[in-house]
Amino acid sequence: MPECFISFTFCHDHAGSLERLDLSYNLFEEVPVETGNLELLQETGEWEIGIGMLTKLRYLDFRGCRLKEWSPHLEKLEQLQELYLSENEFTEIPPEISDLKRLRVFHVSANMLRVLPTEFYAVPLEEFRAQHNELIDFPECHHPDDVHAPTMKYIDVSHNALESLDRRVSIFPKLKTLMAQNNHIQTLSSDCFSLTTSLTYLDLSHNQLSEMSPSLANATHLTHCDLSYNNLTEVPPCFFRSGRLKILKLDHNMIGEISGRVMGMLNDLERLEMQYNLIKGPLPPLLFAVKKLVYVDLSHNQVDSVPTDLGNWTKIIHLNLSYNAISQIPDTLGELKELIFLELDHNCLLDIPTTIAHLKKLEHFTMHSNRLTASPHVLELLPHLHFMDMSWNIDIPAHFLSLEEELVDADSAALPTEQKKEFYTPFHRRKRRILRIN
């Protein structure tokens, strides 16, 4: 964003009635506090009317300036509801922030904050964003059971230096979204989420967690949970009460098996990502009791078999089982009538179930680097198959006949419904690849 000055003028006499003021991406190094005339700002870059005089301000934006210190004049803005101080050079927020009794939205991301004052809990915030700072902990609180911030609904403290989360998270009983990814979090206290019963969205990805807090079981409204890129060794048992969970990301961990008992309780789950783990052996039949799944990625594991229960996933659109040790896909594959994307690369497959011909919506199919022994002519029956790769199968001589340079519009009839587009976005324009089996 280029540095610039705002280009408006208005009469000093009416400044006291101003409710919204956007001064973002200007050249301020401190909050202006002198009295004078707003018109000078456009002409000279000098701000000469005190912020403290604008007592009716509800919205104040100082993003992208060069502010380094909190001005005591901000505390006079008793009507202020939204304050944006992101992309500045603040190193601390003073205790006096608690004087802003009406403040609802406070953004202070991309500064140099290391700590927040205890008085932070006294501000009636609904939304707090402090990502890309140097925060090492939540604000200090000696008696978290006696402190409540009942209005907070959204917290983003991602990309900081947090090493743990404890009961202070429960100071926000109505919290719905907690973004704490890309920190250094190693531990969660056993009562971390004991009171956050309204939590719906949790992102703790890219941390160093080896286990999950059992108190997450209290978050019975949770719909989205991202625990990817951690050091987890099992599917957290606390999910057995997460009946409303729709999206679960556990990829890039060290999970050795899928708990069918836990997964079978996730009746509303629609997206499951567990690629790049250490899952061995057969997939548990209870996993296929989750019948609302539309997106599953179990690639890059050590799975060796898939049960006939695969046919229960009748709503699935995207299935990736590549880079495993699977030697056979059951005939029930043909029951996945909504399937559009299927990847089975780098397994030990000797053939393809002929029932794959029933997958009339299939657009993308890859099965390279397996051990096919028969020509899969049944694939010619798939009317919407736009991309297919079956290279590097040792017993089938094959080569690409041609690669048409003409871009082809995807058949609109093959596109998923609006409800499913969240989980699968088809290629609307693509190159058609043709494979010939000799």
Coordinates of C-alpha atoms in Angstrom, one line a residue:
M1 CA 0.0 0.0 0.0
P2 CA 1.6 3.3 -1.0
E3 CA 2.1 6.1 1.6
C4 CA -0.5 8.8 1.1
F5 CA -2.4 11.5 2.9
I6 CA -6.2 11.6 3.2
S7 CA -7.8 14.2 0.9
F8 CA -10.8 15.5 2.7
T9 CA -11.6 18.8 4.4
F10 CA -14.3 19.8 6.7
C11 CA -15.0 22.6 9.1
H12 CA -13.3 22.6 12.6
D13 CA -16.7 23.6 14.1
H14 CA -18.2 20.2 13.1
A15 CA -15.2 18.1 14.1
G16 CA -16.8 17.2 17.4
S17 CA -19.6 15.4 15.8
L18 CA -17.4 13.2 13.7
E19 CA -18.2 9.4 14.1
R20 CA -15.9 7.7 11.6
L21 CA -12.3 8.6 10.8
D22 CA -10.0 6.7 8.5
L23 CA -6.4 7.9 8.6
S24 CA -4.8 4.6 7.5
Y25 CA -1.6 4.5 5.5
N26 CA -0.4 8.0 6.3
L27 CA 2.9 9.2 7.7
F28 CA 2.0 9.7 11.4
E29 CA 4.6 8.7 13.9
E30 CA 2.4 9.5 16.9
V31 CA -1.3 10.0 17.4
P32 CA -2.1 13.7 16.8
V33 CA -3.2 15.5 19.9
E34 CA -2.8 19.2 19.2
T35 CA -5.8 21.5 18.5
G36 CA -6.1 23.3 15.2
N37 CA -7.6 22.8 11.7
L38 CA -8.2 19.5 9.9
E39 CA -7.7 21.2 6.5
L40 CA -4.0 21.6 7.2
L41 CA -3.6 17.8 6.9
Q42 CA -4.2 17.8 3.1
E43 CA -2.0 20.8 2.4
T44 CA 1.0 20.3 4.7
G45 CA 0.7 16.8 6.2
E46 CA 0.4 18.4 9.7
W47 CA -2.4 17.2 11.8
E48 CA -3.5 19.9 14.2
I49 CA -6.7 18.9 15.8
G50 CA -6.6 16.7 18.9
I51 CA -8.0 13.2 18.7
G52 CA -9.3 13.7 22.2
M53 CA -11.7 16.4 20.9
L54 CA -13.5 13.9 18.6
T55 CA -15.5 12.6 21.5
K56 CA -18.2 11.1 19.3
L57 CA -15.9 8.9 17.3
R58 CA -17.1 5.3 16.9
Y59 CA -14.6 4.2 14.3
L60 CA -10.9 5.1 14.2
D61 CA -8.4 3.6 11.7
F62 CA -4.6 4.1 12.0
R63 CA -3.5 1.1 10.1
G64 CA -0.2 1.2 8.2
C65 CA 1.2 4.4 9.8
R66 CA 4.3 4.7 11.9
L67 CA 2.8 4.9 15.3
K68 CA 5.0 3.7 18.1
E69 CA 3.3 4.7 21.3
W70 CA -0.2 4.7 22.6
S71 CA -1.6 8.2 23.1
P72 CA -3.4 9.0 26.4
H73 CA -5.8 11.1 24.3
L74 CA -7.3 7.9 22.9
E75 CA -8.8 7.2 26.3
K76 CA -11.1 10.2 25.9
L77 CA -12.9 8.5 23.1
E78 CA -15.7 7.1 25.3
Q79 CA -17.9 6.3 22.3
L80 CA -15.2 4.4 20.3
Q81 CA -16.4 0.9 19.2
E82 CA -13.8 0.0 16.5
L83 CA -10.1 0.7 16.7
Y84 CA -7.6 -0.4 14.0
L85 CA -3.9 -0.1 14.9
S86 CA -2.4 -2.9 12.7
E87 CA 0.8 -2.5 10.8
N88 CA 2.5 0.0 13.1
E89 CA 5.4 -0.2 15.5
F90 CA 3.7 -0.6 18.9
T91 CA 5.6 -2.6 21.5
E92 CA 3.0 -2.4 24.3
I93 CA -0.6 -1.6 25.0
P94 CA -1.1 0.3 28.3
P95 CA -3.6 -0.7 31.1
E96 CA -5.6 2.4 30.2
I97 CA -7.1 0.5 27.3
S98 CA -9.7 -0.5 29.9
D99 CA -11.1 3.0 29.8
L100 CA -12.6 2.3 26.3
K101 CA -15.8 0.9 27.8
R102 CA -17.6 0.6 24.4
L103 CA -14.8 -0.9 22.3
R104 CA -16.0 -4.0 20.4
V105 CA -13.4 -4.5 17.7
F106 CA -9.6 -4.1 18.3
H107 CA -7.1 -4.9 15.6
V108 CA -3.4 -4.6 16.4
S109 CA -1.8 -7.2 14.1
A110 CA 1.7 -6.8 12.6
N111 CA 3.2 -4.8 15.4
M112 CA 5.9 -5.8 17.9
L113 CA 3.8 -6.7 20.9
R114 CA 5.2 -9.2 23.4
V115 CA 2.6 -8.9 26.2
L116 CA -0.9 -7.6 26.8
P117 CA -2.0 -5.9 30.0
T118 CA -4.2 -7.7 32.5
E119 CA -6.7 -4.9 32.0
F120 CA -7.3 -6.3 28.5
Y121 CA -9.9 -8.6 30.0
A122 CA -12.0 -5.6 31.2
V123 CA -12.5 -4.3 27.7
P124 CA -15.9 -5.5 26.3
L125 CA -14.4 -6.8 23.0
E126 CA -16.1 -9.0 20.6
E127 CA -13.3 -9.3 18.1
F128 CA -9.5 -9.2 18.8
R129 CA -6.9 -9.6 16.1
A130 CA -3.2 -9.6 17.0
Q131 CA -1.6 -12.0 14.5
H132 CA 2.0 -11.4 13.4
N133 CA 3.3 -10.0 16.7
E134 CA 5.8 -11.4 19.2
L135 CA 3.2 -12.4 21.9
I136 CA 4.6 -15.1 24.3
D137 CA 1.4 -15.6 26.4
F138 CA -2.1 -14.5 27.0
P139 CA -2.5 -11.5 29.4
E140 CA -1.6 -12.4 33.0
C141 CA -4.4 -13.3 35.3
H142 CA -3.8 -14.7 38.8
H143 CA -7.4 -15.8 39.3
P144 CA -8.9 -16.8 36.0
D145 CA -12.0 -18.3 37.6
D146 CA -13.0 -14.9 38.9
V147 CA -12.5 -13.1 35.6
H148 CA -15.0 -13.2 32.7
A149 CA -15.0 -11.5 29.3
P150 CA -18.5 -12.6 28.2
T151 CA -18.6 -10.6 24.9
M152 CA -15.5 -12.0 23.1
K153 CA -16.4 -14.1 20.1
Y154 CA -13.3 -13.9 17.8
I155 CA -9.6 -14.1 18.7
D156 CA -6.7 -14.3 16.3
V157 CA -3.3 -14.7 17.9
S158 CA -1.7 -16.7 15.0
H159 CA 1.9 -16.2 14.0
N160 CA 3.2 -15.3 17.4
A161 CA 5.5 -17.0 19.9
L162 CA 2.9 -18.6 22.2
E163 CA 4.2 -21.8 23.9
S164 CA 1.1 -23.0 25.7
L165 CA -2.6 -22.3 26.3
D166 CA -4.2 -22.7 29.7
R167 CA -7.5 -22.0 31.6
R168 CA -7.3 -18.3 30.6
V169 CA -8.9 -19.3 27.3
S170 CA -12.0 -20.1 29.3
I171 CA -12.2 -16.5 30.4
F172 CA -14.1 -16.1 27.1
P173 CA -17.1 -18.4 27.5
K174 CA -18.8 -17.1 24.3
L175 CA -15.7 -17.5 22.2
K176 CA -16.6 -18.9 18.7
T177 CA -13.4 -18.6 16.8
L178 CA -9.8 -19.1 18.1
M179 CA -7.0 -18.8 15.6
A180 CA -3.7 -19.8 17.2
Q181 CA -1.8 -21.4 14.3
N182 CA 1.9 -20.9 13.5
N183 CA 3.0 -20.5 17.1
H184 CA 5.3 -22.7 19.3
I185 CA 2.5 -24.3 21.4
Q186 CA 3.6 -27.5 23.0
T187 CA 1.1 -28.0 25.8
L188 CA -2.6 -27.3 26.4
S189 CA -3.8 -27.5 30.0
S190 CA -6.4 -30.1 30.9
D191 CA -9.0 -27.3 31.5
C192 CA -8.0 -25.1 28.6
F193 CA -11.4 -25.3 26.9
S194 CA -13.5 -26.1 30.0
L195 CA -15.9 -23.2 29.5
T196 CA -15.7 -22.5 25.8
T197 CA -18.9 -24.3 25.0
S198 CA -19.7 -22.0 22.1
L199 CA -16.5 -22.6 20.2
T200 CA -17.2 -23.4 16.6
Y201 CA -13.8 -22.8 14.8
L202 CA -10.4 -23.8 16.2
D203 CA -7.1 -23.6 14.3
L204 CA -4.0 -24.9 16.2
S205 CA -2.1 -26.0 13.1
H206 CA 1.6 -25.5 12.7
N207 CA 2.5 -25.9 16.3
Q208 CA 4.3 -28.6 18.4
L209 CA 1.4 -30.4 20.1
S210 CA 1.8 -34.0 21.0
E211 CA -1.6 -34.4 22.6
M212 CA -4.9 -32.5 22.7
S213 CA -6.6 -31.2 25.8
P214 CA -9.5 -33.4 27.0
S215 CA -11.5 -30.3 27.8
L216 CA -12.1 -29.8 24.1
A217 CA -14.9 -32.3 24.6
N218 CA -16.8 -29.4 26.1
A219 CA -16.8 -27.6 22.8
T220 CA -19.9 -29.4 21.6
H221 CA -20.7 -26.8 18.9
L222 CA -17.3 -27.2 17.2
T223 CA -17.7 -27.5 13.4
H224 CA -14.1 -26.8 12.1
C225 CA -10.9 -28.1 13.7
D226 CA -7.4 -27.8 12.2
L227 CA -4.7 -29.7 14.1
S228 CA -2.4 -30.3 11.1
Y229 CA 1.3 -30.0 11.2
N230 CA 1.7 -31.0 14.8
N231 CA 3.2 -34.1 16.6
L232 CA 0.0 -35.9 17.4
T233 CA 0.2 -39.7 17.7
E234 CA -3.5 -40.5 17.8
V235 CA -6.9 -39.1 16.8
P236 CA -7.8 -37.1 19.9
P237 CA -10.3 -39.0 22.0
C238 CA -12.0 -35.7 23.0
F239 CA -13.7 -35.7 19.5
F240 CA -16.1 -38.4 20.6
R241 CA -18.5 -35.6 21.7
S242 CA -17.9 -33.5 18.6
G243 CA -21.1 -34.6 16.9
R244 CA -21.4 -31.3 14.9
L245 CA -17.9 -31.3 13.5
K246 CA -17.9 -30.9 9.7
I247 CA -14.2 -30.3 8.9
L248 CA -11.3 -32.1 10.6
K249 CA -7.7 -31.6 9.5
L250 CA -5.1 -33.9 11.1
D251 CA -2.6 -34.1 8.3
H252 CA 1.1 -34.0 8.8
N253 CA 1.2 -35.6 12.2
M254 CA 2.5 -38.9 13.5
I255 CA -0.9 -40.7 13.9
G256 CA -0.5 -44.5 13.8
E257 CA -4.1 -45.6 13.5
I258 CA -7.6 -44.3 13.0
S259 CA -9.8 -44.8 16.0
G260 CA -13.0 -46.2 14.6
R261 CA -14.7 -45.6 17.9
V262 CA -14.0 -41.9 17.8
M263 CA -14.5 -41.4 14.1
G264 CA -17.8 -43.3 14.1
M265 CA -19.2 -40.6 16.4
L266 CA -18.6 -37.8 14.0
N267 CA -21.9 -38.1 12.2
D268 CA -21.8 -34.7 10.5
L269 CA -18.2 -34.8 9.3
E270 CA -17.9 -33.8 5.7
R271 CA -14.2 -33.2 5.2
L272 CA -11.4 -35.4 6.6
E273 CA -7.7 -34.7 5.9
M274 CA -5.2 -37.2 7.4
Q275 CA -2.5 -37.3 4.7
Y276 CA 1.1 -37.6 5.7
N277 CA 0.7 -39.7 8.9
L278 CA 1.8 -43.2 9.9
I279 CA -1.5 -45.0 9.6
K280 CA -0.9 -48.7 9.1
G281 CA -3.0 -51.8 8.3
P282 CA -6.7 -51.8 7.3
L283 CA -9.0 -48.9 7.5
P284 CA -11.5 -49.5 10.4
P285 CA -15.1 -50.3 9.2
L286 CA -16.5 -47.7 11.6
L287 CA -14.8 -45.0 9.6
F288 CA -17.2 -45.7 6.8
A289 CA -20.2 -45.2 9.2
V290 CA -19.5 -41.4 8.7
K291 CA -21.9 -41.2 5.7
K292 CA -21.8 -37.4 5.1
L293 CA -18.2 -37.3 4.0
V294 CA -17.6 -35.6 0.7
Y295 CA -13.8 -35.0 0.9
V296 CA -11.3 -37.6 2.2
D297 CA -7.5 -37.5 1.9
L298 CA -5.7 -40.5 3.4
S299 CA -2.7 -40.3 1.1
H300 CA 0.9 -40.8 2.2
N301 CA 0.3 -43.4 4.9
Q302 CA 0.8 -47.2 5.2
V303 CA -2.8 -48.4 4.7
D304 CA -2.9 -51.9 3.2
S305 CA -6.6 -52.6 2.7
V306 CA -10.0 -51.0 2.3
P307 CA -13.1 -52.8 3.6
T308 CA -16.3 -53.3 1.6
D309 CA -17.8 -50.7 3.8
L310 CA -16.3 -48.2 1.4
G311 CA -19.7 -48.3 -0.4
N312 CA -21.3 -46.4 2.6
W313 CA -19.6 -43.1 1.4
T314 CA -22.4 -42.4 -1.1
K315 CA -21.9 -38.6 -0.9
I316 CA -18.2 -38.5 -1.4
I317 CA -16.8 -36.3 -4.2
H318 CA -13.1 -36.3 -3.6
L319 CA -11.1 -39.5 -2.5
N320 CA -7.3 -39.7 -2.3
L321 CA -5.8 -43.0 -1.2
S322 CA -2.5 -42.6 -3.1
Y323 CA 0.9 -43.4 -1.6
N324 CA -0.2 -46.3 0.5
A325 CA 0.2 -50.1 0.3
I326 CA -3.3 -51.1 -0.9
S327 CA -3.5 -54.2 -2.9
Q328 CA -7.2 -54.3 -3.7
I329 CA -10.1 -51.9 -4.0
P330 CA -13.5 -53.5 -3.2
D331 CA -16.3 -53.7 -5.8
T332 CA -18.3 -51.4 -3.6
L333 CA -16.3 -48.6 -5.2
G334 CA -19.1 -48.5 -7.8
E335 CA -21.6 -47.3 -5.2
L336 CA -19.8 -43.9 -4.9
K337 CA -22.0 -42.3 -7.5
E338 CA -21.1 -38.7 -6.6
L339 CA -17.4 -39.3 -6.9
I340 CA -15.6 -36.8 -9.2
F341 CA -11.9 -37.0 -8.1
L342 CA -10.2 -40.3 -7.4
E343 CA -6.4 -40.9 -6.8
L344 CA -5.0 -44.3 -6.2
D345 CA -1.3 -43.7 -7.2
H346 CA 1.7 -45.5 -5.7
N347 CA -0.1 -48.5 -4.2
C348 CA 0.1 -52.3 -4.9
L349 CA -3.0 -52.6 -7.0
L350 CA -3.2 -55.4 -9.6
D351 CA -6.5 -54.4 -11.1
I352 CA -9.5 -52.0 -11.1
P353 CA -12.9 -53.1 -10.0
T354 CA -15.2 -53.2 -13.1
T355 CA -17.8 -51.4 -11.0
I356 CA -15.8 -48.2 -11.6
A357 CA -17.9 -48.0 -14.7
H358 CA -20.8 -46.9 -12.5
L359 CA -19.0 -43.7 -11.5
K360 CA -20.6 -41.6 -14.2
K361 CA -19.6 -38.3 -12.7
L362 CA -15.9 -39.2 -12.4
E363 CA -13.7 -36.4 -14.0
H364 CA -10.2 -37.0 -12.6
F365 CA -8.7 -40.5 -12.1
T366 CA -5.0 -41.3 -11.5
M367 CA -3.6 -44.8 -10.8
H368 CA 0.0 -44.5 -11.8
S369 CA 2.9 -46.5 -10.2
N370 CA 0.9 -49.6 -9.4
R371 CA 1.0 -53.2 -10.7
L372 CA -1.8 -53.5 -13.1
T373 CA -2.0 -56.7 -15.1
A374 CA -5.1 -56.1 -17.2
S375 CA -6.1 -53.3 -19.6
P376 CA -8.8 -51.1 -17.9
H377 CA -11.0 -50.8 -21.0
V378 CA -14.0 -50.2 -18.6
L379 CA -12.7 -46.6 -18.2
E380 CA -14.0 -45.9 -21.7
L381 CA -17.5 -46.0 -20.3
L382 CA -17.0 -42.9 -18.1
P383 CA -18.5 -40.0 -20.0
H384 CA -17.0 -37.1 -18.0
L385 CA -13.5 -38.4 -17.5
H386 CA -11.3 -35.5 -18.4
F387 CA -8.0 -36.4 -16.8
M388 CA -6.5 -39.9 -16.4
D389 CA -2.9 -41.0 -15.6
M390 CA -2.1 -44.7 -15.5
S391 CA 1.6 -44.4 -16.3
W392 CA 4.3 -46.5 -14.6
N393 CA 2.4 -49.7 -14.3
I394 CA 4.9 -52.4 -15.1
D395 CA 2.7 -54.9 -16.8
I396 CA 0.8 -52.6 -19.2
P397 CA 2.5 -51.1 -22.1
A398 CA 1.0 -47.7 -22.5
H399 CA 1.7 -44.2 -23.8
F400 CA -0.1 -41.0 -24.3
L401 CA -1.7 -40.9 -27.7
S402 CA -2.0 -37.1 -27.8
L403 CA -2.3 -34.1 -25.7
E404 CA -4.8 -31.7 -27.3
E405 CA -3.7 -28.1 -27.0
E406 CA -7.3 -26.8 -27.4
L407 CA -8.8 -25.8 -24.0
V408 CA -12.1 -27.6 -23.4
D409 CA -14.9 -26.3 -21.2
A410 CA -15.9 -28.7 -18.4
D411 CA -19.4 -30.1 -18.9
S412 CA -21.6 -28.0 -16.6
A413 CA -23.8 -31.1 -16.0
A414 CA -20.8 -32.7 -14.2
L415 CA -20.4 -29.9 -11.7
P416 CA -21.3 -30.5 -8.1
T417 CA -24.2 -28.8 -6.4
E418 CA -23.7 -25.4 -4.7
Q419 CA -23.6 -27.2 -1.3
K420 CA -20.6 -29.3 -2.5
K421 CA -18.6 -26.6 -4.1
E422 CA -17.0 -25.8 -0.8
F423 CA -15.2 -29.1 -0.9
Y424 CA -14.5 -29.5 -4.6
T425 CA -13.8 -26.9 -7.2
P426 CA -13.7 -28.5 -10.7
F427 CA -11.4 -27.2 -13.5
H428 CA -13.7 -25.2 -15.7
R429 CA -11.2 -25.1 -18.5
R430 CA -8.6 -27.8 -19.0
K431 CA -6.5 -29.7 -21.5
R432 CA -8.0 -33.1 -22.4
R433 CA -5.5 -35.9 -22.0
I434 CA -6.0 -39.2 -23.9
L435 CA -4.4 -42.5 -22.7
R436 CA -4.1 -45.4 -25.0
I437 CA -3.7 -48.9 -23.7
N438 CA -2.0 -51.4 -26.1

